[in-house]
PDB file of C-alpha atoms in Angstrom:
ATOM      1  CA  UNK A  45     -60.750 175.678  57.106  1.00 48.00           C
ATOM      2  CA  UNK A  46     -59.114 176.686  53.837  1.00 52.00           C
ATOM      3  CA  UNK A  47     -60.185 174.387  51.096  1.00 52.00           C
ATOM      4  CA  UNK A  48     -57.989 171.582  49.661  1.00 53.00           C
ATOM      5  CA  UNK A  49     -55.165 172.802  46.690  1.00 54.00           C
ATOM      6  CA  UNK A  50     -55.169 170.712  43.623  1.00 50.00           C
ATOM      7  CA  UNK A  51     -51.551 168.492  43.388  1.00 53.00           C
ATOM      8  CA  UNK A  52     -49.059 169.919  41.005  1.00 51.00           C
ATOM      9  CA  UNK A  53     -49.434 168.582  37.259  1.00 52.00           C
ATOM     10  CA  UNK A  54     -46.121 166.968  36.322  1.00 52.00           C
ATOM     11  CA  UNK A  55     -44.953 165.624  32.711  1.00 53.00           C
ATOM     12  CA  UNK A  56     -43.745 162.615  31.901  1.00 54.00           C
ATOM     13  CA  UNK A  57     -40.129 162.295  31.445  1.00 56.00           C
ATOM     14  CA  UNK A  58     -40.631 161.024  28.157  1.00 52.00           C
ATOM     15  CA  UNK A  59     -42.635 163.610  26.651  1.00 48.00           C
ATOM     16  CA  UNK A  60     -40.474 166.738  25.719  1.00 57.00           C
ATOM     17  CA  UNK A  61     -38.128 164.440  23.696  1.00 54.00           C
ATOM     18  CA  UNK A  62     -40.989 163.082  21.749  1.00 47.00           C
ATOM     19  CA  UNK A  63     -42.605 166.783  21.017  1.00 52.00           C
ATOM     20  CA  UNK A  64     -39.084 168.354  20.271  1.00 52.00           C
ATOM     21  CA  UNK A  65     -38.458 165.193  17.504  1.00 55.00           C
ATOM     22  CA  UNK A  66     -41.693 166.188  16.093  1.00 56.00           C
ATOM     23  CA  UNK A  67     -40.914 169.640  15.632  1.00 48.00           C
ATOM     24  CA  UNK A  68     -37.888 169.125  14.445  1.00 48.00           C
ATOM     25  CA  UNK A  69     -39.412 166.483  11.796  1.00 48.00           C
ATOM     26  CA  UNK A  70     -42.280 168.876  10.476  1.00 55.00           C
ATOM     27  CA  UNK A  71     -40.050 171.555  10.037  1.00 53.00           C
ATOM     28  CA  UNK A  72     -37.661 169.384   8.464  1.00 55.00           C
ATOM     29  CA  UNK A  73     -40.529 168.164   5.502  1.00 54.00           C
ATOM     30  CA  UNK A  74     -41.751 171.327   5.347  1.00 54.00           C
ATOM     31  CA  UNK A  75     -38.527 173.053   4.474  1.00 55.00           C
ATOM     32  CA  UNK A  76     -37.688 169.772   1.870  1.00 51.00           C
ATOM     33  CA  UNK A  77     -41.090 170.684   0.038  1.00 53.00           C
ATOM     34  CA  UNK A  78     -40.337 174.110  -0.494  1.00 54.00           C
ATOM     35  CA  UNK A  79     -37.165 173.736  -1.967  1.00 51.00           C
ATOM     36  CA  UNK A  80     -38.587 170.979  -4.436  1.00 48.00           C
ATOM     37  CA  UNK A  81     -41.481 173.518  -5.264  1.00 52.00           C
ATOM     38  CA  UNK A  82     -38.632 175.922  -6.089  1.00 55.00           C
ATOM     39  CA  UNK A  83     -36.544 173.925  -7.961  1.00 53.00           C
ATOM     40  CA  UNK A  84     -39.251 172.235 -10.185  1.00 49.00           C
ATOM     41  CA  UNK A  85     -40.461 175.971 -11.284  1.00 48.00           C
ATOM     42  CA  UNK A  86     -37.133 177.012 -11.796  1.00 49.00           C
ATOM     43  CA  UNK A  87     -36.896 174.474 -14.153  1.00 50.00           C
ATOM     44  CA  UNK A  88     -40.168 174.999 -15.972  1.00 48.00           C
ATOM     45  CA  UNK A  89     -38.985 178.176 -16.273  1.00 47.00           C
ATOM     46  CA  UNK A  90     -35.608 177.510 -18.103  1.00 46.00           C
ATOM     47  CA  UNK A  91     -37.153 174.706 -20.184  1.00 48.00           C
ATOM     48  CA  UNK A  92     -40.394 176.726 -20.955  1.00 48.00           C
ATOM     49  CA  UNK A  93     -42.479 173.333 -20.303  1.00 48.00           C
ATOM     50  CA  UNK A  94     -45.463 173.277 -18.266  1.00 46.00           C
ATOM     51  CA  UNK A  95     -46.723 170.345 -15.551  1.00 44.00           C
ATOM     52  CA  UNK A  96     -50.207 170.771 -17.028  1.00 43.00           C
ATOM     53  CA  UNK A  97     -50.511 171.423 -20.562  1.00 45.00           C
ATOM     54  CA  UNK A  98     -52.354 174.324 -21.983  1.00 46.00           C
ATOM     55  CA  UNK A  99     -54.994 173.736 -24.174  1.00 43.00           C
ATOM     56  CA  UNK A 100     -53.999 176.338 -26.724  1.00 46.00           C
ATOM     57  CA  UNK A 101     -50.312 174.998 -26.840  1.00 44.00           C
ATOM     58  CA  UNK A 102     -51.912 171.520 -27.518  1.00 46.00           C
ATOM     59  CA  UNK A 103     -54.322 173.360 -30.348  1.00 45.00           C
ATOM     60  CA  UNK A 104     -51.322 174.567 -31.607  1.00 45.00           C
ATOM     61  CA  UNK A 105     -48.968 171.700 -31.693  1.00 46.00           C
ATOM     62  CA  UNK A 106     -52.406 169.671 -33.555  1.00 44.00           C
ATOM     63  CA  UNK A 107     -52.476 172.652 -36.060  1.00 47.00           C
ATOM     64  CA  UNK A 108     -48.506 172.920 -37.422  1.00 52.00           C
ATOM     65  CA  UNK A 109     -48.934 168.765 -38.068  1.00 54.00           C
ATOM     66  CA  UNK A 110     -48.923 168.860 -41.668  1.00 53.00           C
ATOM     67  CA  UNK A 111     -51.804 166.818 -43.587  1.00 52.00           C
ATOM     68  CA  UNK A 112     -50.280 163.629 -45.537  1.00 47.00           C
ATOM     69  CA  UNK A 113     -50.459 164.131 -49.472  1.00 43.00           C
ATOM     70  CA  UNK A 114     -51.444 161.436 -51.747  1.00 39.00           C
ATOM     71  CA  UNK A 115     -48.239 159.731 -52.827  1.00 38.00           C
ATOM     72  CA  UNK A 116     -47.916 160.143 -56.598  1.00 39.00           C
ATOM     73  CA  UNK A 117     -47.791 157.502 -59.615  1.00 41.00           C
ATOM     74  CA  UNK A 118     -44.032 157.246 -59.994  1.00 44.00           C
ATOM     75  CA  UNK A 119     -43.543 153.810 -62.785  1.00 47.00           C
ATOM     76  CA  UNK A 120     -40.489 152.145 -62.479  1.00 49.00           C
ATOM     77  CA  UNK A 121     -39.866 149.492 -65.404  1.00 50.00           C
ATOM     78  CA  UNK A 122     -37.852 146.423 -64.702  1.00 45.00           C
ATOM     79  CA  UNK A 123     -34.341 146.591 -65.783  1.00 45.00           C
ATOM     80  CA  UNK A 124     -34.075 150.084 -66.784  1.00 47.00           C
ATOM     81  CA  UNK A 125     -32.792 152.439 -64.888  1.00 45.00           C
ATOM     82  CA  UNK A 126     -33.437 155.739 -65.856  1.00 45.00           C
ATOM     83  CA  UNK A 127     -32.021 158.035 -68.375  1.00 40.00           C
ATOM     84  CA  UNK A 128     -28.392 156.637 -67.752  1.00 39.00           C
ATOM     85  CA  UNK A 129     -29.188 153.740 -70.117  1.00 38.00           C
ATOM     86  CA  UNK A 130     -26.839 151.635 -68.427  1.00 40.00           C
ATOM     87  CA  UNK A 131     -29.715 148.812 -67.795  1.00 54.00           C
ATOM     88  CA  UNK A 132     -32.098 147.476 -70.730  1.00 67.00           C
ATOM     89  CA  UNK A 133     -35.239 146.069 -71.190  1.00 77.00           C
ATOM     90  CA  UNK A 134     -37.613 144.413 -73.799  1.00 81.00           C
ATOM     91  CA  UNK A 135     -40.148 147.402 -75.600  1.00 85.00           C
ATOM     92  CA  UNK A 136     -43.110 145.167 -74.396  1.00 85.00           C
ATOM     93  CA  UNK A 137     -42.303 144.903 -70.637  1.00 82.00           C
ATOM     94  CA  UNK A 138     -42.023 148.853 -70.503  1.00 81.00           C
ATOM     95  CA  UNK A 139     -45.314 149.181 -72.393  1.00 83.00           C
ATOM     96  CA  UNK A 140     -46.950 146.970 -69.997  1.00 83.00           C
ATOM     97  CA  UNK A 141     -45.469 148.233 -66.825  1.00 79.00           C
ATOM     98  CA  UNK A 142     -46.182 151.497 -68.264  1.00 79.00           C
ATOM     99  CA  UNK A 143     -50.314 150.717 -68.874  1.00 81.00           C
ATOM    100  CA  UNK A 144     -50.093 149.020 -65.504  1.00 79.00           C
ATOM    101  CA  UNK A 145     -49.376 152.354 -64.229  1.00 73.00           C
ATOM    102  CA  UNK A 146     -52.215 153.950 -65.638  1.00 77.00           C
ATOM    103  CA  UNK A 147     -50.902 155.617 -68.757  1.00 79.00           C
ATOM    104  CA  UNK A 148     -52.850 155.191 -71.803  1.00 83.00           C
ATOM    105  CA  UNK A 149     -50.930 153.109 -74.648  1.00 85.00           C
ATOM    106  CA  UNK A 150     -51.343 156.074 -76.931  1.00 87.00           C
ATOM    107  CA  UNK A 151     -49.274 158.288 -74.940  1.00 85.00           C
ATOM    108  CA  UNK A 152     -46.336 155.799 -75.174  1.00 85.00           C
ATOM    109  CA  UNK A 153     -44.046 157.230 -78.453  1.00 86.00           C
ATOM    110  CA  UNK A 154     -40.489 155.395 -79.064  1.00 85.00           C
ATOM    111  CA  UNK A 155     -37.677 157.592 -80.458  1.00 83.00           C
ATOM    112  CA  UNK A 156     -33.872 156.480 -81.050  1.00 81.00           C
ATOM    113  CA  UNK A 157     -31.639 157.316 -78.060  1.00 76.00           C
ATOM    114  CA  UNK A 158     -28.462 157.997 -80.752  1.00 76.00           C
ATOM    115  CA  UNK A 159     -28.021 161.369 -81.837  1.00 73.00           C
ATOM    116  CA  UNK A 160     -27.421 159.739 -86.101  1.00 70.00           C
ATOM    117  CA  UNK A 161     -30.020 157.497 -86.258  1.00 74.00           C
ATOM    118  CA  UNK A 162     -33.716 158.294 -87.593  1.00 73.00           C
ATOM    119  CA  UNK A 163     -36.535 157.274 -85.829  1.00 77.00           C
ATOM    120  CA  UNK A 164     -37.822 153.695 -86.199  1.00 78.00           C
ATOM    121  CA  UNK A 165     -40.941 152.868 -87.795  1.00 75.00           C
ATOM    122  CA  UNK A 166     -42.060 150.201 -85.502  1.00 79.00           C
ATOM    123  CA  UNK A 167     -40.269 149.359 -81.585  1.00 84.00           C
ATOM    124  CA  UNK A 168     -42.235 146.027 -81.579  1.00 83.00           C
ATOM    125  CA  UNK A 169     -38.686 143.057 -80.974  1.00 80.00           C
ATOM    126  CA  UNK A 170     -36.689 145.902 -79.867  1.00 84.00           C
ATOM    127  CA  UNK A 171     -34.556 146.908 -76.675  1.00 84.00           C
ATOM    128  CA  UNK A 172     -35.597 149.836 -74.569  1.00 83.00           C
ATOM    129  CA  UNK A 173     -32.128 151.726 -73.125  1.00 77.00           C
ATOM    130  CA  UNK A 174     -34.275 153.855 -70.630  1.00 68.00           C
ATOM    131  CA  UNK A 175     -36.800 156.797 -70.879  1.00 61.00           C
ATOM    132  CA  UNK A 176     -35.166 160.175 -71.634  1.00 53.00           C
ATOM    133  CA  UNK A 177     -34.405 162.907 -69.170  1.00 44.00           C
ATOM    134  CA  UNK A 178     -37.427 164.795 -67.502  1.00 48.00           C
ATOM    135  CA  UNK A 179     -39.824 161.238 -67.680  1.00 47.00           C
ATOM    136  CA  UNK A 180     -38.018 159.171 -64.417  1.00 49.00           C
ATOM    137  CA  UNK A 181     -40.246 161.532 -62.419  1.00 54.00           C
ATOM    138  CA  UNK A 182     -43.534 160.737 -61.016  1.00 57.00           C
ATOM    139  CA  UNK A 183     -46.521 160.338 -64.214  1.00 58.00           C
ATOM    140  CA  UNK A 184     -50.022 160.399 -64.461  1.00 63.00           C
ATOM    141  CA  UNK A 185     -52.415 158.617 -67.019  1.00 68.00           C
ATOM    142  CA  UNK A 186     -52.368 161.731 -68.835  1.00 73.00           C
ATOM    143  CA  UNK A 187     -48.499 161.591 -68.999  1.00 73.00           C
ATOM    144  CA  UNK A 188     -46.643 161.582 -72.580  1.00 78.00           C
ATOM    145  CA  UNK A 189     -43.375 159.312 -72.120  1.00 78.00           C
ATOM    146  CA  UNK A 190     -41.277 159.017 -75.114  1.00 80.00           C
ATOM    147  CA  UNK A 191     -38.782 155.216 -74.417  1.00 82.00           C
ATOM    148  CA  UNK A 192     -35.289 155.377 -76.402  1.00 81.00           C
ATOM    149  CA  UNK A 193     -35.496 151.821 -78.561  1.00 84.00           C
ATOM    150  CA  UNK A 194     -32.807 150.109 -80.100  1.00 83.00           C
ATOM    151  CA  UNK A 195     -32.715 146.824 -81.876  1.00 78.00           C
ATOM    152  CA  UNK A 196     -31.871 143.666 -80.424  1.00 74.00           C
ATOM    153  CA  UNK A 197     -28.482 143.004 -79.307  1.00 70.00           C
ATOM    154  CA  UNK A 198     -27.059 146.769 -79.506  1.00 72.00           C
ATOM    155  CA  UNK A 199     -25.548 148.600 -76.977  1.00 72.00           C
ATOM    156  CA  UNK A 200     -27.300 151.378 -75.249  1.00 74.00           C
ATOM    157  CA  UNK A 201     -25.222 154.808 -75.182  1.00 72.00           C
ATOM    158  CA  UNK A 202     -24.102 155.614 -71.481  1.00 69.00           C
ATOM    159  CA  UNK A 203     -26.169 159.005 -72.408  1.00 68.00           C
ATOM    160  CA  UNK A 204     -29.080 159.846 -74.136  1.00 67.00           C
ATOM    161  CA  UNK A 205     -28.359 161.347 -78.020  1.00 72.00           C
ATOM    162  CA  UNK A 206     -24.663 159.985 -77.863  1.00 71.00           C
ATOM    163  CA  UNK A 207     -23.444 158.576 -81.371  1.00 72.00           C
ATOM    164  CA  UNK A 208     -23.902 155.048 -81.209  1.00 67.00           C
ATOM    165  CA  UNK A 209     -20.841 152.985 -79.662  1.00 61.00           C
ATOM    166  CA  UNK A 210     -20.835 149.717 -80.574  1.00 61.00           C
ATOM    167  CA  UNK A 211     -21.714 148.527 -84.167  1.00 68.00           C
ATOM    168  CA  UNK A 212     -24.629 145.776 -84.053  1.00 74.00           C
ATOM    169  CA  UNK A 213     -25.169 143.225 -87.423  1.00 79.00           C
ATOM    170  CA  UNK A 214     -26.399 145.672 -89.429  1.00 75.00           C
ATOM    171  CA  UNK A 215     -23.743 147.470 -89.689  1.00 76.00           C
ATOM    172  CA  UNK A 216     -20.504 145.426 -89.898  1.00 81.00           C
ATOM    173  CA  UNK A 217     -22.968 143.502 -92.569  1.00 83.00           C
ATOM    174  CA  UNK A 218     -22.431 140.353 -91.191  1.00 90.00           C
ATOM    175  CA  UNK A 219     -25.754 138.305 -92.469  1.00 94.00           C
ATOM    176  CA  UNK A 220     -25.367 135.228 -91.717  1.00 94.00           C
ATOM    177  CA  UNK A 221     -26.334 132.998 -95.186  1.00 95.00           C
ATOM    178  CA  UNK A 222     -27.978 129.134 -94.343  1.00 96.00           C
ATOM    179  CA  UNK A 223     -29.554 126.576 -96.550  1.00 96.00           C
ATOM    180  CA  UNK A 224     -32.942 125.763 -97.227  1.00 96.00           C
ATOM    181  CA  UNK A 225     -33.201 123.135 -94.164  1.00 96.00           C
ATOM    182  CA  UNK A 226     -31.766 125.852 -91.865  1.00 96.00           C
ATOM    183  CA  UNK A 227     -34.096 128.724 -92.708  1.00 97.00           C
ATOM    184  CA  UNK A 228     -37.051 126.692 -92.186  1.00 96.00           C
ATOM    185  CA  UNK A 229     -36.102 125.442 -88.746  1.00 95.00           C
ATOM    186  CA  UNK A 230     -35.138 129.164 -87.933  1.00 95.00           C
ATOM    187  CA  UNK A 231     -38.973 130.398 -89.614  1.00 95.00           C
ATOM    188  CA  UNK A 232     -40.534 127.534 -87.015  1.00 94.00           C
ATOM    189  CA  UNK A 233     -39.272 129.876 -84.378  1.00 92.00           C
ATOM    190  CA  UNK A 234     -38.451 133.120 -85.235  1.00 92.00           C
ATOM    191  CA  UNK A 235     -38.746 134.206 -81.827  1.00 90.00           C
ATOM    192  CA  UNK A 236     -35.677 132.676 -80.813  1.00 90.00           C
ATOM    193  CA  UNK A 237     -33.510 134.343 -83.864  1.00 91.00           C
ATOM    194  CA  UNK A 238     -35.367 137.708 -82.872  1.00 89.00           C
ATOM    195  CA  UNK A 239     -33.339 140.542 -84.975  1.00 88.00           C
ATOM    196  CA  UNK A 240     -30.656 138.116 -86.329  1.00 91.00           C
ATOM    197  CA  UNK A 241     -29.239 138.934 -89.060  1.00 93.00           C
ATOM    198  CA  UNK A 242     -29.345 136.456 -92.419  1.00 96.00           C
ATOM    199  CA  UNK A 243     -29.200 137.021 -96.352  1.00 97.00           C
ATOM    200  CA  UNK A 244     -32.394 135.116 -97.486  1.00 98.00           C
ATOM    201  CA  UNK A 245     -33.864 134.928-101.244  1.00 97.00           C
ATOM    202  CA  UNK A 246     -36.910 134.824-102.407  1.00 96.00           C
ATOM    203  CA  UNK A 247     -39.742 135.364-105.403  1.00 96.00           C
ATOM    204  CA  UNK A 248     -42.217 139.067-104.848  1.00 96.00           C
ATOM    205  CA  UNK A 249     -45.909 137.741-104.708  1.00 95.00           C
ATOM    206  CA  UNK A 250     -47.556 141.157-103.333  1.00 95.00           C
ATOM    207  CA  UNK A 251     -46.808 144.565-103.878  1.00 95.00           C
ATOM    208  CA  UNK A 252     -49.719 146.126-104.227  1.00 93.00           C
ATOM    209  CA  UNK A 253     -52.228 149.628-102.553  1.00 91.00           C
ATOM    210  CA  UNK A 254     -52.964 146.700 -99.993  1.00 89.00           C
ATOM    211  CA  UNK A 255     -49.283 145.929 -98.555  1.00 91.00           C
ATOM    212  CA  UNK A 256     -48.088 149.811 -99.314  1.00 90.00           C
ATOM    213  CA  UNK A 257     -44.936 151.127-100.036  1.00 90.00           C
ATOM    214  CA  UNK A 258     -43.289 149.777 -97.107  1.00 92.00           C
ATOM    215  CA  UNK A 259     -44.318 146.285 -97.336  1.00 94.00           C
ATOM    216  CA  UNK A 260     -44.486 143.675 -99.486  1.00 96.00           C
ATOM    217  CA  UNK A 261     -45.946 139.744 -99.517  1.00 96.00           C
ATOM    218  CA  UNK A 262     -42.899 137.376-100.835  1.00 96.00           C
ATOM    219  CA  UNK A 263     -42.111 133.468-101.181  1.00 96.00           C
ATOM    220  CA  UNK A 264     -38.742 133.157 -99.287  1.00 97.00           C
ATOM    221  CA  UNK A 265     -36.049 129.966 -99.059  1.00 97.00           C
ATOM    222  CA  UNK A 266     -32.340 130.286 -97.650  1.00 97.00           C
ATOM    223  CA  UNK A 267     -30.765 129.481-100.708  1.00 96.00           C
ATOM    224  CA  UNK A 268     -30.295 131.243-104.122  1.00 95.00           C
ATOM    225  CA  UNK A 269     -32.769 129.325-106.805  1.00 93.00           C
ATOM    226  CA  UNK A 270     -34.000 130.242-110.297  1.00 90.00           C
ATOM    227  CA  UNK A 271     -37.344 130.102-111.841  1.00 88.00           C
ATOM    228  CA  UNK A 272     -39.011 127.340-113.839  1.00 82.00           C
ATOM    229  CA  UNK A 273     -42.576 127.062-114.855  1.00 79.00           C
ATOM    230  CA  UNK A 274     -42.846 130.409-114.053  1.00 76.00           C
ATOM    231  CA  UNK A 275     -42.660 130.313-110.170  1.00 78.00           C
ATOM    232  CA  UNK A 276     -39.414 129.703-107.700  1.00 83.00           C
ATOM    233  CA  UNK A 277     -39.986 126.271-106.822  1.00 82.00           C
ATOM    234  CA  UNK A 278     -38.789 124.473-103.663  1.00 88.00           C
ATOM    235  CA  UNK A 279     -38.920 128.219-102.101  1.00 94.00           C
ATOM    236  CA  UNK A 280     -42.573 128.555-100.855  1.00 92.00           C
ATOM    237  CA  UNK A 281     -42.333 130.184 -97.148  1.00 96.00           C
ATOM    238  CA  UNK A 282     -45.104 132.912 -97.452  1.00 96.00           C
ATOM    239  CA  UNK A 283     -43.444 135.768 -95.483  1.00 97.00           C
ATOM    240  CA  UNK A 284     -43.419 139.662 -95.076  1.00 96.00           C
ATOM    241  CA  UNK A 285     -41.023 141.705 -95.774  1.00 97.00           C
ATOM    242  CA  UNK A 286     -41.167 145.315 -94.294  1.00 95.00           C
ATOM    243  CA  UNK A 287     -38.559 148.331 -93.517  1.00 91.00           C
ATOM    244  CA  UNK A 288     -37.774 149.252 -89.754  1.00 81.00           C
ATOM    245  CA  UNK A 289     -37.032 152.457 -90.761  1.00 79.00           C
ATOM    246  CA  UNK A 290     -38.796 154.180 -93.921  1.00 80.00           C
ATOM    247  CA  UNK A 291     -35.639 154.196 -96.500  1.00 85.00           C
ATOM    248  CA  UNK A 292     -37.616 153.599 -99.806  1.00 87.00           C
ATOM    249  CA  UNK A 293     -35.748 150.187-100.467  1.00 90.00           C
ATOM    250  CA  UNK A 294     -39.168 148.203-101.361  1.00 94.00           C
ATOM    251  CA  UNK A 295     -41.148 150.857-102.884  1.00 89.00           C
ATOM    252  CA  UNK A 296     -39.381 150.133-106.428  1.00 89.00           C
ATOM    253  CA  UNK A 297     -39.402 145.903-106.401  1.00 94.00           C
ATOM    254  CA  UNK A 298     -42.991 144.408-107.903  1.00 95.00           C
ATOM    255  CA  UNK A 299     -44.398 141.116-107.869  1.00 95.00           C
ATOM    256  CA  UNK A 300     -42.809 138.655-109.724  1.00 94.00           C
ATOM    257  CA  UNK A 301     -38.891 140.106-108.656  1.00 95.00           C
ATOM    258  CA  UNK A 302     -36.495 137.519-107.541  1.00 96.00           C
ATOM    259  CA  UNK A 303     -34.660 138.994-105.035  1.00 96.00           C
ATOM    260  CA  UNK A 304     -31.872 138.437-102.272  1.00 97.00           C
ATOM    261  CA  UNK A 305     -32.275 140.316 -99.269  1.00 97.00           C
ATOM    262  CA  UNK A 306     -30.321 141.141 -96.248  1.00 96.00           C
ATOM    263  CA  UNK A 307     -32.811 141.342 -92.874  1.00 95.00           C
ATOM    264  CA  UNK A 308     -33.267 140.976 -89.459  1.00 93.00           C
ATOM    265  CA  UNK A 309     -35.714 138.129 -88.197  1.00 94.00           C
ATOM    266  CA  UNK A 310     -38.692 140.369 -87.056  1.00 91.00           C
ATOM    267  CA  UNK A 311     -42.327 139.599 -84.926  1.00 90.00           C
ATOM    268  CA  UNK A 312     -44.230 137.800 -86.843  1.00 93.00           C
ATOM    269  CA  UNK A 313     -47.430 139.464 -88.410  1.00 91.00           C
ATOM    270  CA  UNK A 314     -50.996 138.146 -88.442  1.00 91.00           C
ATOM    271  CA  UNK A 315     -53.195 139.448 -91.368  1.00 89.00           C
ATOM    272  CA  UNK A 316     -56.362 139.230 -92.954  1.00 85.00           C
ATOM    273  CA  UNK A 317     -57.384 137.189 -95.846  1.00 84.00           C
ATOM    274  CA  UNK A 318     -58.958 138.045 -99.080  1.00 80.00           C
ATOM    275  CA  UNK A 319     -61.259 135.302 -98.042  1.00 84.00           C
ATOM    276  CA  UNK A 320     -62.182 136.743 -94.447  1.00 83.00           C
ATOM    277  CA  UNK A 321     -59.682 134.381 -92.457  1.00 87.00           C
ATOM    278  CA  UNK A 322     -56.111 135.506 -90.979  1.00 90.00           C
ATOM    279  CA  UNK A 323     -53.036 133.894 -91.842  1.00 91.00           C
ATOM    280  CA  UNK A 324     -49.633 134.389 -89.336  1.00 93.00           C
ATOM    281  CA  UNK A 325     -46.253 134.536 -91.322  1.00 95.00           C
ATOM    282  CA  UNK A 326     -43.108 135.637 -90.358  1.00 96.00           C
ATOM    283  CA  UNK A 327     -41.653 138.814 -91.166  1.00 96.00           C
ATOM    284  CA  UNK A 328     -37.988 140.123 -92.171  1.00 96.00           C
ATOM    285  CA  UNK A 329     -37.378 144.356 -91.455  1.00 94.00           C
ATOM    286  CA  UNK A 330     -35.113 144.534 -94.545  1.00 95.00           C
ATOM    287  CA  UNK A 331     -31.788 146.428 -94.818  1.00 92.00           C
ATOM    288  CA  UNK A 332     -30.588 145.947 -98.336  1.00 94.00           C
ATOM    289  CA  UNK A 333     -32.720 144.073-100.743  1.00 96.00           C
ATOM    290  CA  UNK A 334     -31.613 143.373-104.814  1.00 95.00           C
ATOM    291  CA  UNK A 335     -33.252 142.073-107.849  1.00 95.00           C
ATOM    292  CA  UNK A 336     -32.196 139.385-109.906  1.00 94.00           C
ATOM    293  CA  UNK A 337     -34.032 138.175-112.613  1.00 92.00           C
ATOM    294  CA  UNK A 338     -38.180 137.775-112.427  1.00 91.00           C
ATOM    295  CA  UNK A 339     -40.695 135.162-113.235  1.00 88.00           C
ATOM    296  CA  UNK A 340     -42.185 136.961-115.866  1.00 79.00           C
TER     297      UNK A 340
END
């Protein structure tokens, strides 16, 4: 007796669809991903970038950054604006901004800014127009800076060793004449008539080795008085008379001169004693100065 066949396998209905979808799907993602793969290294390739950084193009990007450099001293003094002149500013607020900065006092000189004047013998009361060319770039403490100064109330020239434009006090000679009470309020505060201009008289009490030939010590009043007893009474303001600029006008007056004097109100001056203590008068930078008669 033959043995027993085994029954015929049969498939499901269902299952061809459901292996032909899943063909069709792989083959579908697989052929997606290959084409992404492509594209991305065509890319790369026209861009010259990399997924994955090398580490030598990272060493060299790190090496071309350039190292920061220490940002140098560059002063910059309020109200002036460089050697245009077109701005001022007081001689003490550029010294100070100027020490602030680090540069030794020393190294600060002052020179006039127009090409016919001389320069002056003291900037203390007087304007700075700007620094001259060459010293608006950055300094050091070691730096030399040279300020153009002018006196109180000028103009600055628009550039640096122009003639002067504009005529200040001193030289339309308007000096402004007052009376006795007038001077002395002005002498309570000289600050406030810093580098006006006035005629003032007065009697030489100093000209000696000790004040030099630039200076002198002298009683001074506002109003024209001659001697008796053998002083100028009722004109008793102890005062200093200097030049601005050395001209030789006081080096031929000697004590005991009455004079009248055309000035400009200076700083006052603090000096010492013959007895060891300090005494504070004010001071007059003369222009034009004349005797007329003495006490002697």
């Amino acid at each position: 007796m033959p043995a027993p066949q085994p029954e015929p396998r049969t498939r499901p209905a269902w299952l061809m669809p459901v292996i032909a979808t899943t063909v069709v799907v792989g083959l579908t993602a697989a052929t997606a991903g290959y084409l992404l793969a492509s594209g991305n290294k065509a890319d790369n390739a026209a861009t010259g970038t990399s997924a994955i950084p090398s580490p030598s193009a990272s060493a060299a990007t790190a090496s071309s950054t350039p190292t920061p450099k220490p940002t140098p001293l560059v002063v910059s003094i309020p109200g002036i604006s460089g050697p245009s002149g077109i701005k001022q500013g007081t001689w003490e607020d550029a010294v100070k901004k100027l020490t602030d900065g680090g540069i030794a006092k020393d190294n600060i000189g002052w020179v006039s800014p127009f090409s016919d004047q001389p320069k002056p013998a003291d900037p203390a009361g007087m304007t700075v127009c700007a620094m001259p060319a060459g010293h608006d770039q950055p300094v050091g403490p070691t730096t030399k800076v040279e300020l153009s100064v002018i006196e109180k109330g000028g103009s600055c020239p628009a550039v640096h060793g122009n003639p002067k434009p504009k005529p200040s006090c001193t030289e339309t000679g308007d000096y402004k004449k007052v009376s006795d009470r007038e001077f002395k309020q002005m002498v309570r505060n000289t600050t406030a008539h810093l580098m006006g201009c006035f005629t003032i008289y007065g009697e030489i009490v100093q000209a000696d080795s000790a004040t030099g030939t630039t200076s002198v010590r002298a009683n001074t009043c506002g109003e024209k008085k001659q001697p008796k007893y053998g002083f100028l009474s009722d004109c008793d303001t102890n005062s200093i008379l200097t030049e601005l600029i050395s001209t030789g006008k006081l080096n031929g007056v000697v004590k005991g001169d009455l004079f009248e004097a055309k000035v400009q109100v200076g700083i006052d001056t603090t000096y010492q004693t013959t007895l060891g203590g300090s005494m504070t008068a004010p001071t007059f930078y003369v222009k034009e100065i004349k005797s007329y008669g003495s006490v002697d």
